Coordinates of C-alpha atoms in Angstrom, one line a residue:
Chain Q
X1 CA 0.0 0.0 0.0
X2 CA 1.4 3.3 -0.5
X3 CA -1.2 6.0 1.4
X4 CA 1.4 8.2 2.8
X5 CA 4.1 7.6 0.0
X6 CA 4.5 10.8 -1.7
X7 CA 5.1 12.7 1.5
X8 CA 8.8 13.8 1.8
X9 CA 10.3 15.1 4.9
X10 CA 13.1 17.0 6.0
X11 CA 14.6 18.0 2.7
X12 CA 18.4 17.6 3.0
X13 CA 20.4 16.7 0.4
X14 CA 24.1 16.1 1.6
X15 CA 26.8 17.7 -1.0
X16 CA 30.4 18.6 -0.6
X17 CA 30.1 22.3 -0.8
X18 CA 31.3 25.4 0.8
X19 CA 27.5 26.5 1.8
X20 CA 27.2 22.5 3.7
X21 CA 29.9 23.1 5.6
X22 CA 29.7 26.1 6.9
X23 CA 28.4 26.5 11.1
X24 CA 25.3 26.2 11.1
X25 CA 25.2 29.3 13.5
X26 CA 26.0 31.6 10.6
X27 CA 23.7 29.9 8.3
X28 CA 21.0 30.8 10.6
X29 CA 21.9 34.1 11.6
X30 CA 22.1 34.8 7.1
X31 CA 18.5 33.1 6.9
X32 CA 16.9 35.0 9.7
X33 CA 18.7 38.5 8.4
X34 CA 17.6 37.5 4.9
X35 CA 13.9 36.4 5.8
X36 CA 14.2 40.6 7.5
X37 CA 16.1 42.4 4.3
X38 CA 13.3 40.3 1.9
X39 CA 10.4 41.7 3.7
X40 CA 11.8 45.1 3.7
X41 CA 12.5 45.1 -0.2
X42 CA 10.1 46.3 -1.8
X43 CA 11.2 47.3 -5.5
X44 CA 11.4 44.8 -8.3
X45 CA 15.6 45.4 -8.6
X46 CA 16.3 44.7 -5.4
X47 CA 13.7 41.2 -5.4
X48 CA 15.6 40.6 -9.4
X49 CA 18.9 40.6 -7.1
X50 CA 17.8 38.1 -4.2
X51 CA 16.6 36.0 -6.6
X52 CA 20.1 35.9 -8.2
X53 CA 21.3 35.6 -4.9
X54 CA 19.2 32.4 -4.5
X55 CA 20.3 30.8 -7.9
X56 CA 24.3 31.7 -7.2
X57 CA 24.0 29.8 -3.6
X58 CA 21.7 26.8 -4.9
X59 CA 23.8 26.6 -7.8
X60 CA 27.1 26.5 -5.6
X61 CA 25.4 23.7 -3.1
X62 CA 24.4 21.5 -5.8
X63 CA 20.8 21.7 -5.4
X64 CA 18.9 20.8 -8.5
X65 CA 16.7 23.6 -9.7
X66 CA 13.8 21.3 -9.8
X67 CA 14.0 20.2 -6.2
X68 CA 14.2 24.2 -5.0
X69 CA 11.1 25.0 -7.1
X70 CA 9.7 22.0 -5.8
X71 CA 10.5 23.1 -2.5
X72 CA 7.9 26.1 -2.7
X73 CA 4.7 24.1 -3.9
X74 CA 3.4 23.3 -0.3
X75 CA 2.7 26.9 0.3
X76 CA 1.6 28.0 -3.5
X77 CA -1.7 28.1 -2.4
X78 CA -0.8 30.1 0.5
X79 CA 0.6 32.9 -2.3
X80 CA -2.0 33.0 -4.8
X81 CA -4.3 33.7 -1.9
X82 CA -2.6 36.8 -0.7
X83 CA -2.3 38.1 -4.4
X84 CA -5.6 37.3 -5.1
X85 CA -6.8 38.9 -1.4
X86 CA -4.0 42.1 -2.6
X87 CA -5.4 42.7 -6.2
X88 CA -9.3 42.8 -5.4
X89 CA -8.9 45.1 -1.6
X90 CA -6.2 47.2 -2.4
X91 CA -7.8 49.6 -3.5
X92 CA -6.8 52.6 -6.3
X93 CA -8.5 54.1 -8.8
X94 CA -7.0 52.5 -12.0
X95 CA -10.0 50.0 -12.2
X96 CA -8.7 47.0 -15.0
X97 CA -11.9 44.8 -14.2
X98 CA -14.3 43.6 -12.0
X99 CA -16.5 41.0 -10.9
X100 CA -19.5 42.0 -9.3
X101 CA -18.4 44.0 -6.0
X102 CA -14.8 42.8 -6.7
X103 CA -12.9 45.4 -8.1
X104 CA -9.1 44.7 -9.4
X105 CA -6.7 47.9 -9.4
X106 CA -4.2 48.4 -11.5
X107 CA -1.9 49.2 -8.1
X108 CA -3.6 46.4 -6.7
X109 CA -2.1 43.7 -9.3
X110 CA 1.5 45.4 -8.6
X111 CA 1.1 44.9 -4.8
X112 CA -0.1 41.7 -5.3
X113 CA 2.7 40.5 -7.7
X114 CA 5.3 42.6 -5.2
X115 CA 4.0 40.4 -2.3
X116 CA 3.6 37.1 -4.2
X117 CA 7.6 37.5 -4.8
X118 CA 7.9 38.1 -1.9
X119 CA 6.6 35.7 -0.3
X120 CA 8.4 32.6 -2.8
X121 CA 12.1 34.4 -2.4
X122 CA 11.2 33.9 1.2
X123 CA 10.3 30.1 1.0
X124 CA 12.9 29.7 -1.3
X125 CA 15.4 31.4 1.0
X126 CA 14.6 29.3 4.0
X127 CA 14.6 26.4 1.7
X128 CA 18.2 26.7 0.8
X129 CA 19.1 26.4 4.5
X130 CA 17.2 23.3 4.9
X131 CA 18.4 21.9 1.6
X132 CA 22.5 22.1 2.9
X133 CA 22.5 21.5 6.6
X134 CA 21.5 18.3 8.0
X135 CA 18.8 18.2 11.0
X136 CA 21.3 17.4 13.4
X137 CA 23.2 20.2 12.6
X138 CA 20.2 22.4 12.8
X139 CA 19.2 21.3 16.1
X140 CA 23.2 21.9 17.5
X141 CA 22.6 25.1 15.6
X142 CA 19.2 26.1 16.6
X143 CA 20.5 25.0 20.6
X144 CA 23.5 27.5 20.3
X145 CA 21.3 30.3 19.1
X146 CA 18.9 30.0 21.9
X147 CA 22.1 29.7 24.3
X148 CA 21.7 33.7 25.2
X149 CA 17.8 33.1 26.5
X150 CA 19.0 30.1 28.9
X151 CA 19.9 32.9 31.1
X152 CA 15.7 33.7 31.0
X153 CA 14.7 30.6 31.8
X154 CA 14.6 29.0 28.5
X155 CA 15.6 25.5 28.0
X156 CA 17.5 25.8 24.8
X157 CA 19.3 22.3 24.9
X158 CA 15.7 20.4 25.9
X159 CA 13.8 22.6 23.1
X160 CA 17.0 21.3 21.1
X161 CA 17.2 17.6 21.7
X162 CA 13.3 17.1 21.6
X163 CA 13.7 18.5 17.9
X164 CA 16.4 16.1 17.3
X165 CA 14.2 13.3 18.5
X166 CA 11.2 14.1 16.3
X167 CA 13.3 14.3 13.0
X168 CA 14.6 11.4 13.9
X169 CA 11.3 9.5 14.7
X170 CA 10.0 10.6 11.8
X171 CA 10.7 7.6 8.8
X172 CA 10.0 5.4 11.8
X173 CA 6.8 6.3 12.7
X174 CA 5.7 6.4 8.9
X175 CA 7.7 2.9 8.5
X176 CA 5.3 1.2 11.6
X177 CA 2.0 3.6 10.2
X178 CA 2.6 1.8 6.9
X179 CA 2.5 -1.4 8.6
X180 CA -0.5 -0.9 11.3
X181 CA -2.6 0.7 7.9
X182 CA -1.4 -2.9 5.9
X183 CA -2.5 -5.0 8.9
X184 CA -5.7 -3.2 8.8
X185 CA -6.5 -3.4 5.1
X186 CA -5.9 -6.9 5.7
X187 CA -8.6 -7.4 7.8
X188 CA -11.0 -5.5 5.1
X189 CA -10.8 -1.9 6.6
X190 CA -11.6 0.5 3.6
X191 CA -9.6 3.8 3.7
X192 CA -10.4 5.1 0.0
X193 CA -14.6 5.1 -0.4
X194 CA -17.2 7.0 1.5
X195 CA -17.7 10.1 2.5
X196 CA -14.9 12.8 4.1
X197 CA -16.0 11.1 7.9
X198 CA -16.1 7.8 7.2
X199 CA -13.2 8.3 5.8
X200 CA -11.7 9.9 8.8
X201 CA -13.5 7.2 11.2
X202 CA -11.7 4.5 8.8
X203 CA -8.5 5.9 10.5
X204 CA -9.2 5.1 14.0
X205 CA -7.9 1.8 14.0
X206 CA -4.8 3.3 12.3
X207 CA -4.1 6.3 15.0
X208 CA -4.8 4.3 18.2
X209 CA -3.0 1.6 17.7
X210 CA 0.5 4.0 16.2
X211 CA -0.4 6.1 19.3
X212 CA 0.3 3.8 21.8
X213 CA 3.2 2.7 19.5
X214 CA 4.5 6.2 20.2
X215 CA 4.5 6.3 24.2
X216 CA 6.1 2.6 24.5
X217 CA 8.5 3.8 22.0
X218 CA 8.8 7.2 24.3
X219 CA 9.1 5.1 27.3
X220 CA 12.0 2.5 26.1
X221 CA 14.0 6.2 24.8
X222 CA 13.9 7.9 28.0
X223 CA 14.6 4.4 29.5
X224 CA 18.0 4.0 27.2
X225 CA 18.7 7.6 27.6
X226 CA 18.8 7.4 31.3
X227 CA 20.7 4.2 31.5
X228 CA 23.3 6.0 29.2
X229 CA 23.3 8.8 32.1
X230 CA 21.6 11.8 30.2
X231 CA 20.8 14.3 31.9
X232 CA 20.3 17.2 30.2
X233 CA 22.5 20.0 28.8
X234 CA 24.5 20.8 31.4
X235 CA 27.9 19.7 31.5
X236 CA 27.6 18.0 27.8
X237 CA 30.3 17.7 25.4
X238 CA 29.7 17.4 21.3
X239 CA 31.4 14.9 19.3
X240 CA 31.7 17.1 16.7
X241 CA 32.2 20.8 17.9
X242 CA 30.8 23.8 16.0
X243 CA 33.4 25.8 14.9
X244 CA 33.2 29.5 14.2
X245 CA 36.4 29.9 11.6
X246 CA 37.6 32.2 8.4
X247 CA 35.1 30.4 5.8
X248 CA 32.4 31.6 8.6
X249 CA 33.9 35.2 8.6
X250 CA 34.1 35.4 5.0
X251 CA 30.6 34.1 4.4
X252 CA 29.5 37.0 6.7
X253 CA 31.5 39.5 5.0
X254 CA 30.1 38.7 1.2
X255 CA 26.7 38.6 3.5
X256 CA 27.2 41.9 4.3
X257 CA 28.3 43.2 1.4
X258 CA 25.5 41.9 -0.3
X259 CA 23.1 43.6 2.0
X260 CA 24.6 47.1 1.4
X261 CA 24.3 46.5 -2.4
X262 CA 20.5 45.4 -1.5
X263 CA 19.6 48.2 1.1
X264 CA 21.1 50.6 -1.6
X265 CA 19.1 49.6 -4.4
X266 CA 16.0 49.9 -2.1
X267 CA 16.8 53.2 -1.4
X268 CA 17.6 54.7 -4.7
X269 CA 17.0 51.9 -7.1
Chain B
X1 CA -9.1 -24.8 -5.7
X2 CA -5.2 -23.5 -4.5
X3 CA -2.8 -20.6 -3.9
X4 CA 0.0 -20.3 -6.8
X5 CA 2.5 -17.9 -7.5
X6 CA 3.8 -17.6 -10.9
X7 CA 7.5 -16.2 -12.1
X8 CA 6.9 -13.6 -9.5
X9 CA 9.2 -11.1 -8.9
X10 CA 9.5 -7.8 -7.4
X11 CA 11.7 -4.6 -6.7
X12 CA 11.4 -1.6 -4.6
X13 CA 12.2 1.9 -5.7
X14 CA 12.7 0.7 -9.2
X15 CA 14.8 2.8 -11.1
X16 CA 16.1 5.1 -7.9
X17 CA 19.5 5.1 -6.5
X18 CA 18.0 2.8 -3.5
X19 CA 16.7 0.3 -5.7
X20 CA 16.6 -3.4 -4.3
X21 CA 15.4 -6.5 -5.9
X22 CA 13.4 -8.1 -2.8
X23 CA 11.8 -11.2 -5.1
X24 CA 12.8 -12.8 -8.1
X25 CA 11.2 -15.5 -10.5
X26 CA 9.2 -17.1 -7.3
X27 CA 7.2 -20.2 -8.4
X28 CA 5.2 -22.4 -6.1
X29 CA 2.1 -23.3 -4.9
X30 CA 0.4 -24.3 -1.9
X31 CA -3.0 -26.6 -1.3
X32 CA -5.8 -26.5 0.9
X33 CA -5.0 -28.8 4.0
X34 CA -1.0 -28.2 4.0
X35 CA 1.1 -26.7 6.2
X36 CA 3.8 -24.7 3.9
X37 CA 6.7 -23.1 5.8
X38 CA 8.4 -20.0 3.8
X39 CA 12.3 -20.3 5.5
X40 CA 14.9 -17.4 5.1
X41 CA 17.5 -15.0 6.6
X42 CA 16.3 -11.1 7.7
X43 CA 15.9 -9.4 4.4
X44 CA 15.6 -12.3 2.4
X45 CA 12.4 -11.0 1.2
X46 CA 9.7 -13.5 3.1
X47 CA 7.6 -10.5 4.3
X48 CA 7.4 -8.8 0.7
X49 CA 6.0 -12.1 -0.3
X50 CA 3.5 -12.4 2.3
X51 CA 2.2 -9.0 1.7
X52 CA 1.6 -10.6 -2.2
X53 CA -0.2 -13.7 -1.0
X54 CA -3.1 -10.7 -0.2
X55 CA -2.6 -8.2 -3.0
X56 CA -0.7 -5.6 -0.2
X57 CA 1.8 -5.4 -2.7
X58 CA 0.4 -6.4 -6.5
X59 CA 2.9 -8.3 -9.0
X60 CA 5.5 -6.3 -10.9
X61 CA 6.2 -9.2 -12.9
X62 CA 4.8 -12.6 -12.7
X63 CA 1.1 -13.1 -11.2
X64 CA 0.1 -14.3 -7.8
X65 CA -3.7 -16.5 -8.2
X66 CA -6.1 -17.3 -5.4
X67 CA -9.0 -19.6 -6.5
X68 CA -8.6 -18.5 -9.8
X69 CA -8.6 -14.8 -8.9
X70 CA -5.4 -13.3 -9.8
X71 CA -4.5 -10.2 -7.7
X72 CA -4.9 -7.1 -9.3
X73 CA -5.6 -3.3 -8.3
X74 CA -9.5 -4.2 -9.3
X75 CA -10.9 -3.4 -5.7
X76 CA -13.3 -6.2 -6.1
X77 CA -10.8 -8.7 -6.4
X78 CA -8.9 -7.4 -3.8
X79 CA -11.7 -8.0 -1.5
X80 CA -12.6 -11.6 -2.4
X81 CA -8.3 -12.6 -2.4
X82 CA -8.2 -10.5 1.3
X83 CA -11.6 -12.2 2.2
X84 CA -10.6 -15.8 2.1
X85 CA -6.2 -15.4 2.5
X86 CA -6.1 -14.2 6.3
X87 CA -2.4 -12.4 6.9
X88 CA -1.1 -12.2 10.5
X89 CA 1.8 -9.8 10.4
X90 CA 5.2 -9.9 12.7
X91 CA 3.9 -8.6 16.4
X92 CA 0.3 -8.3 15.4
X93 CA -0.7 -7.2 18.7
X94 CA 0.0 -3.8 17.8
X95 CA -3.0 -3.3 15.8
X96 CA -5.2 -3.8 18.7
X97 CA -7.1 -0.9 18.8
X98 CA -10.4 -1.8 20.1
X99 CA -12.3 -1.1 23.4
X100 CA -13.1 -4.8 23.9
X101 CA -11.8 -8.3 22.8
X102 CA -14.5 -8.9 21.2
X103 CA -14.8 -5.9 19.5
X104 CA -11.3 -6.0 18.4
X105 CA -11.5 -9.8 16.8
X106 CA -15.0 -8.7 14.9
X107 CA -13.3 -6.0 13.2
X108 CA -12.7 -8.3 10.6
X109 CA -16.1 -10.1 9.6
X110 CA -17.8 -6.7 10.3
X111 CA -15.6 -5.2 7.3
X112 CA -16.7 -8.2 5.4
X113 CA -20.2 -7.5 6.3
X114 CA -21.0 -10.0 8.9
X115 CA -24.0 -8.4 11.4
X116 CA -25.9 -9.9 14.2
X117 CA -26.0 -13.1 15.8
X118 CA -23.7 -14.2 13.3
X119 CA -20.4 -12.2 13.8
X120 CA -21.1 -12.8 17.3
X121 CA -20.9 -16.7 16.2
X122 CA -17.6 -15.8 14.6
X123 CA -16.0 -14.2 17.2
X124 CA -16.9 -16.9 19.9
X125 CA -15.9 -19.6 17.6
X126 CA -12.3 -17.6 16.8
X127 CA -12.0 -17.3 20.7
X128 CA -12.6 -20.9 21.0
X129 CA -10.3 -21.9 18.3
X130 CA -7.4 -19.5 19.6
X131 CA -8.3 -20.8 23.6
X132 CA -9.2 -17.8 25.1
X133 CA -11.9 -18.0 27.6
X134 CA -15.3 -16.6 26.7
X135 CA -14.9 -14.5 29.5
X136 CA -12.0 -12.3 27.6
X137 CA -15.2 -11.4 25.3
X138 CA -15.2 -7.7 26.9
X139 CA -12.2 -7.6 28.7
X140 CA -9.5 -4.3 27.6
X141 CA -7.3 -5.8 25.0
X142 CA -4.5 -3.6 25.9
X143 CA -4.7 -4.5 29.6
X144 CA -3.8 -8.0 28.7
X145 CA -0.4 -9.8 28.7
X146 CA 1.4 -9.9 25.8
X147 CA 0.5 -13.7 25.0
X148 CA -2.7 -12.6 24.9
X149 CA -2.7 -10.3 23.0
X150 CA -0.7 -12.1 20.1
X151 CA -3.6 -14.9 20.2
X152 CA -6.7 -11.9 20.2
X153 CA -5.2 -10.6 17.1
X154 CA -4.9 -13.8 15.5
X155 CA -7.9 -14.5 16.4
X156 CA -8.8 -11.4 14.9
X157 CA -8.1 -12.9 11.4
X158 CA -9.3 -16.3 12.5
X159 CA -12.7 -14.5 12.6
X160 CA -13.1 -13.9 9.1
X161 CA -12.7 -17.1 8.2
X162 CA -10.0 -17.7 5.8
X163 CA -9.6 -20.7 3.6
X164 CA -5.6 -19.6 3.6
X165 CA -4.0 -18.7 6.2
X166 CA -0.6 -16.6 6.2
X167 CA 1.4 -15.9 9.3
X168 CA 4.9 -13.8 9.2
X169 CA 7.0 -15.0 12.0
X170 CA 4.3 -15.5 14.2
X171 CA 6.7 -16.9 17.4
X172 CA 9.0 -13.9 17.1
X173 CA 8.3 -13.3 21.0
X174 CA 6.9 -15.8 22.1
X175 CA 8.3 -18.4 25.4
X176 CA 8.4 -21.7 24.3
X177 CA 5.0 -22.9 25.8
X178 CA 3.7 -20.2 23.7
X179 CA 5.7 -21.9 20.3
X180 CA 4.0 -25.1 21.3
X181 CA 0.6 -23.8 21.2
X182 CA 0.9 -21.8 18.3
X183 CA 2.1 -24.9 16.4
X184 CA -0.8 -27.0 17.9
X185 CA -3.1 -24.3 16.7
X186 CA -1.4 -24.5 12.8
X187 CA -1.7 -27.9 13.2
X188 CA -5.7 -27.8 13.9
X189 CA -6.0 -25.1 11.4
X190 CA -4.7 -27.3 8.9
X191 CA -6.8 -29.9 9.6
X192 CA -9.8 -27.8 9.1
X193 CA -8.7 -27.7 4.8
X194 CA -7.6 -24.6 5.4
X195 CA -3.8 -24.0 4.0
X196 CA -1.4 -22.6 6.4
X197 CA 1.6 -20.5 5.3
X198 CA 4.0 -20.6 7.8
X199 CA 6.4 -17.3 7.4
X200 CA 9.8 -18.1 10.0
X201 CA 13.5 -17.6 9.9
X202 CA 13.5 -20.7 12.3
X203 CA 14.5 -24.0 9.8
X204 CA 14.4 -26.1 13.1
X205 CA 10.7 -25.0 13.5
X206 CA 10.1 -25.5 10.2
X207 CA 10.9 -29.0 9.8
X208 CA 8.8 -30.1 12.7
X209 CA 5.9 -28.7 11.8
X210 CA 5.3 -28.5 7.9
X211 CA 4.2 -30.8 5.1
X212 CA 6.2 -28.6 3.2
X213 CA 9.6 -26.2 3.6
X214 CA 10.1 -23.2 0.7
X215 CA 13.9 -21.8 1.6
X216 CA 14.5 -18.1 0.4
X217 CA 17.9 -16.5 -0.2
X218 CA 18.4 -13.1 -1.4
X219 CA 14.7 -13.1 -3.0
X220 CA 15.1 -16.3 -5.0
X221 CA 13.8 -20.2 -4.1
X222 CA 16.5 -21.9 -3.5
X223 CA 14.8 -24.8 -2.3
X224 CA 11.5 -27.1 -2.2
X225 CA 10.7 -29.8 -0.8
X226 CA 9.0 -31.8 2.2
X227 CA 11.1 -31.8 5.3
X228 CA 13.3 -34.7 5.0
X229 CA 14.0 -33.8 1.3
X230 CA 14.8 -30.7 2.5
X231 CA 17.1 -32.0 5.5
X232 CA 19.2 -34.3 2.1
X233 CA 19.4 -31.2 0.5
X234 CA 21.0 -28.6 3.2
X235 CA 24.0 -30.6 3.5
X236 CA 24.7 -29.3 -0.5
X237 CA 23.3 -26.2 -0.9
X238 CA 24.9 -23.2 1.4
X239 CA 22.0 -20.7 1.9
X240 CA 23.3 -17.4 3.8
X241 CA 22.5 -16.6 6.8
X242 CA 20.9 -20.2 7.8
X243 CA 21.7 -21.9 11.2
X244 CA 21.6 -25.6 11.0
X245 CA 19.4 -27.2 13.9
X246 CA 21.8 -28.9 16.5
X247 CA 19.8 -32.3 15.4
X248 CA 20.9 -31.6 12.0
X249 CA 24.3 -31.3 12.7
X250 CA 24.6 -34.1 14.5
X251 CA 22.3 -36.5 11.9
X252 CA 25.8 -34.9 8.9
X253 CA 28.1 -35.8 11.3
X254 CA 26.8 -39.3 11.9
X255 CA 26.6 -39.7 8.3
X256 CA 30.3 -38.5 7.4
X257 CA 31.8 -40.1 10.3
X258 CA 30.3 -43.6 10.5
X259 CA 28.0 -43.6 7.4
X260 CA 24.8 -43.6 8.7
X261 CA 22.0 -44.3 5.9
X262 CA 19.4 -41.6 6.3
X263 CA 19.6 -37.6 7.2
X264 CA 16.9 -36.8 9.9
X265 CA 15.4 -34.1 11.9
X266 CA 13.5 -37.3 14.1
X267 CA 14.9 -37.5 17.5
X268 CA 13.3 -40.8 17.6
X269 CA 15.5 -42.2 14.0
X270 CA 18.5 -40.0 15.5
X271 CA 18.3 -42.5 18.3
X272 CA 18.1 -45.6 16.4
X273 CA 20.8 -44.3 14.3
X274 CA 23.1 -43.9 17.1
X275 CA 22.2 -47.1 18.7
X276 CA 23.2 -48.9 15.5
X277 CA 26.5 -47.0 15.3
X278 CA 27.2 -48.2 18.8
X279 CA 26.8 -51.9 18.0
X280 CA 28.7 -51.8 15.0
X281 CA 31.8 -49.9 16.8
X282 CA 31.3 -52.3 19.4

């Protein structure tokens, strides 16, 4: 059976390439700048040069064009939305057409394709990150960057280590759902007719049964993990240290320059 | 009226980096009344033949028939083939998801359209069969021990009343009162004409309790044959991954020490064998 072939997680695709191995630390800190600088450019030059920016760093990391564009679909229908929400309620007085009391605007199509960009370099740009780093290396990444707010409170290593659990869980639990949904059609439960609730109901003896796969499975982990002595961040070494070094620094730099070239353009472009 | 499979064979992810060959060129076929044990190594691909036997997984290549009804993706088929071949999977307690027991083993008939007095007939007579106590009938499946669970979800497919039934390593787990009963159970099944396939890693199982051993290597049959053919024949073919019973063993060593005639798995011919060896030493 394959119901919940098709579905593709956690999109890394490991390369040799100076974008996979650099810190994950500064990858984040460029994706969370970037996700800010997009959002703030709001002329077509500046998007025209992002987008190259996007193509130079995909093309460098070895990631097939296909996969990036791929890599946007899930949230296509999120974009046409907002454009089609930006052209009608804009407002303006440049009327192209309308439907009944829909009324496009000429500014209205121009916000609406500004945004639409917008919104796809974003995805794309976030993409890239998840595309060259592997989970593991996003959690150790994602832990040091909340390091600062441990002083608040906040448990950056537990927030951390339960993310690198549930990546890791994941082709398991979709390896033991195949199964439970096989034993089930076995037994002549029906998971393609009826209506949308009977379809739903149909699942029942798929969830409860992977559910209470889940907390044994929970249960052994903390089990192992205890009799292995975890207990919690403090005090932890990594076998493999993060390491802030020149390639970092020069990443930055370019980064930086980049961003000067693109706040420029915004201004005067 | 029989199960047989035809020049099947079958690969995942065909055509992708990852692909693997899991069956190839599989012929056989197995009659009402038989117990047929399918024997191989982790990987060997036993379970992607199971999940043929029931149109799980549909022929790449080849064709798999039940009754004359070849499995296709025609849903009707499907039904009829998943009706009458029952298929027990590795640790089938883990699709208990029922309030009850008896609610959990009449998931089966009820999907089959069984209502009333009748599926209640079923799942008595599957409790029956299996040996648990009437009383189970609304007890919490997931409150009971792990023996009894394995035995409500067989019984779970017992209810529907299949004419074959397929079980993938269906001791994995189990102490070995537990193996004893099961065998029993296969044993009683068969009686009933229905045809058990047997799905094990365990040759020493195997040859006690089939009419009939298929031994898989690497997705190909590399042997058939009843059990003592089959005992003749390990002592030539190397299959990877097999451990040779102890009895075995001993029965090849008898034979290339002090010539002994036959090859046996018997305790009771082992015996003999050894007796004779003693008086002709003597």
């Amino acid at each position: 059976m394959s119901l919940i072939k098709g579905v593709t997680l956690g999109q890394y695709m490991p390369a040799d390439s100076f974008f996979h191995k650099l810190d994950p630390r500064c990858k984040l800190l460029v994706t969370v700048l970037s996700m800010i600088l997009i959002f703030m450019s709001g002329n077509f030059p500046a998007m025209a040069i992002w987008a190259f920016f996007i193509i130079f760093i995909a093309k460098k990391s070895q990631i097939p064009a296909k996969a990036l564009m791929r890599s946007a679909k899930p949230i296509l229908v999120l974009i046409i939305f907002t454009s089609l929400l930006h052209i009608f309620f804009t407002g303006g007085n440049n009327i192209i057409f309308s439907i009944g009391p829909l009324k496009a605007s000429a500014e209205g199509t121009v916000t609406a394709f500004r945004m639409g960009l917008r919104l796809y370099l974003l995805v794309l740009f976030t993409a890239l990150l998840t595309f060259t780093t592997s989970p593991s290396e996003l959690s150790d990444g994602l832990e040091a960057a909340f390091g600062p707010f441990t002083r608040f409170g906040f448990p950056a290593h537990e927030v951390a280590m339960m993310m690198t659990i549930a990546l890791r869980f994941i082709p398991t639990l979709f390896e033991e759902t195949e199964r439970i949904i096989n034993a089930q059609v076995s037994r002549g439960a029906d998971f393609v007719s009826g209506g949308l609730i009977k379809r739903a109901k149909a699942y029942i003896p798929v969830l409860i049964p992977l559910f209470v796969l889940v907390f044994k499975r929970a249960d052994t982990l903390a089990s192992a993990m205890e009799a292995r002595c975890y207990r919690g961040g403090k005090g932890r070494v990594r076998m493999y240290p993060l390491t802030w070094g020149s390639a970092e620094n020069r990443a930055l730099m370019g980064f930086f320059v980049f961003c000067t070239v693109v706040i420029c353009l915004n201004r005067w472009g | 009226m029989s199960l047989s499979v035809n020049d099947l064979s079958f690969t995942y992810n065909s055509g992708l980096p990852t692909e693997a060959k899991a069956l190839q060129n599989i012929s056989f076929s197995a009659e009402k009344g038989e117990i047929l044990s399918i024997v191989g190594h982790t990987g060997s691909g036993k379970s992607t033949l199971a999940m043929h036997l029931n149109g799980l997984l549909i022929p790449q290549s080849g064709e798999v028939v039940i009754d004359g009804i070849k499995t296709d993706s025609d849903p009707k088929n499907l039904r009829k083939i998943r009706q009458s071949v029952g298929l027990v999977f590795q640790y089938p307690e883990q699709q208990i998801f029922a309030e009850t027991v008896s609610d959990e083993i009449s998931f089966g008939p009820f999907n089959w359209g069984l209502r009333g007095d009748a599926l209640e007939k079923r799942v008595l007579d599957a409790m029956e069969l299996i040996g648990l106590d009437a009383s189970f009938a609304s007890a919490n499946p997931f409150q009971l021990s792990g023996g009894e669970k394995r035995r409500v979800a067989i019984a779970s497919v017992l209810a529907s009343e299949p004419s074959y039934l397929v079980l993938d390593e269906p001791t994995a787990g189990l102490d070995l009162s537990g193996v004893c009963e099961l065998t029993c159970l296969l044993k009683s099944m068969c009686e009933k004409e229905i045809c058990v396939i047997h799905i094990t890693h365990d040759l020493e199982l195997a040859l006690n309790i089939s009419d009939r051993i298929l031994i898989i290597s690497e997705g190909t049959l590399t042997a058939n044959g009843t059990p003592s053919e089959i005992s003749d024949m390990l002592s030539e073919i190397n299959v990877k991954g097999l451990i040779l019973p102890d009895i075995l063993s001993l029965s090849y060593e008898l034979k290339k020490t002090y010539g002994t005639e036959a090859i046996t798995s018997d305790p009771h011919m082992l015996a003999e064998q050894i007796k004779a060896v003693k008086i002709t030493c003597r």
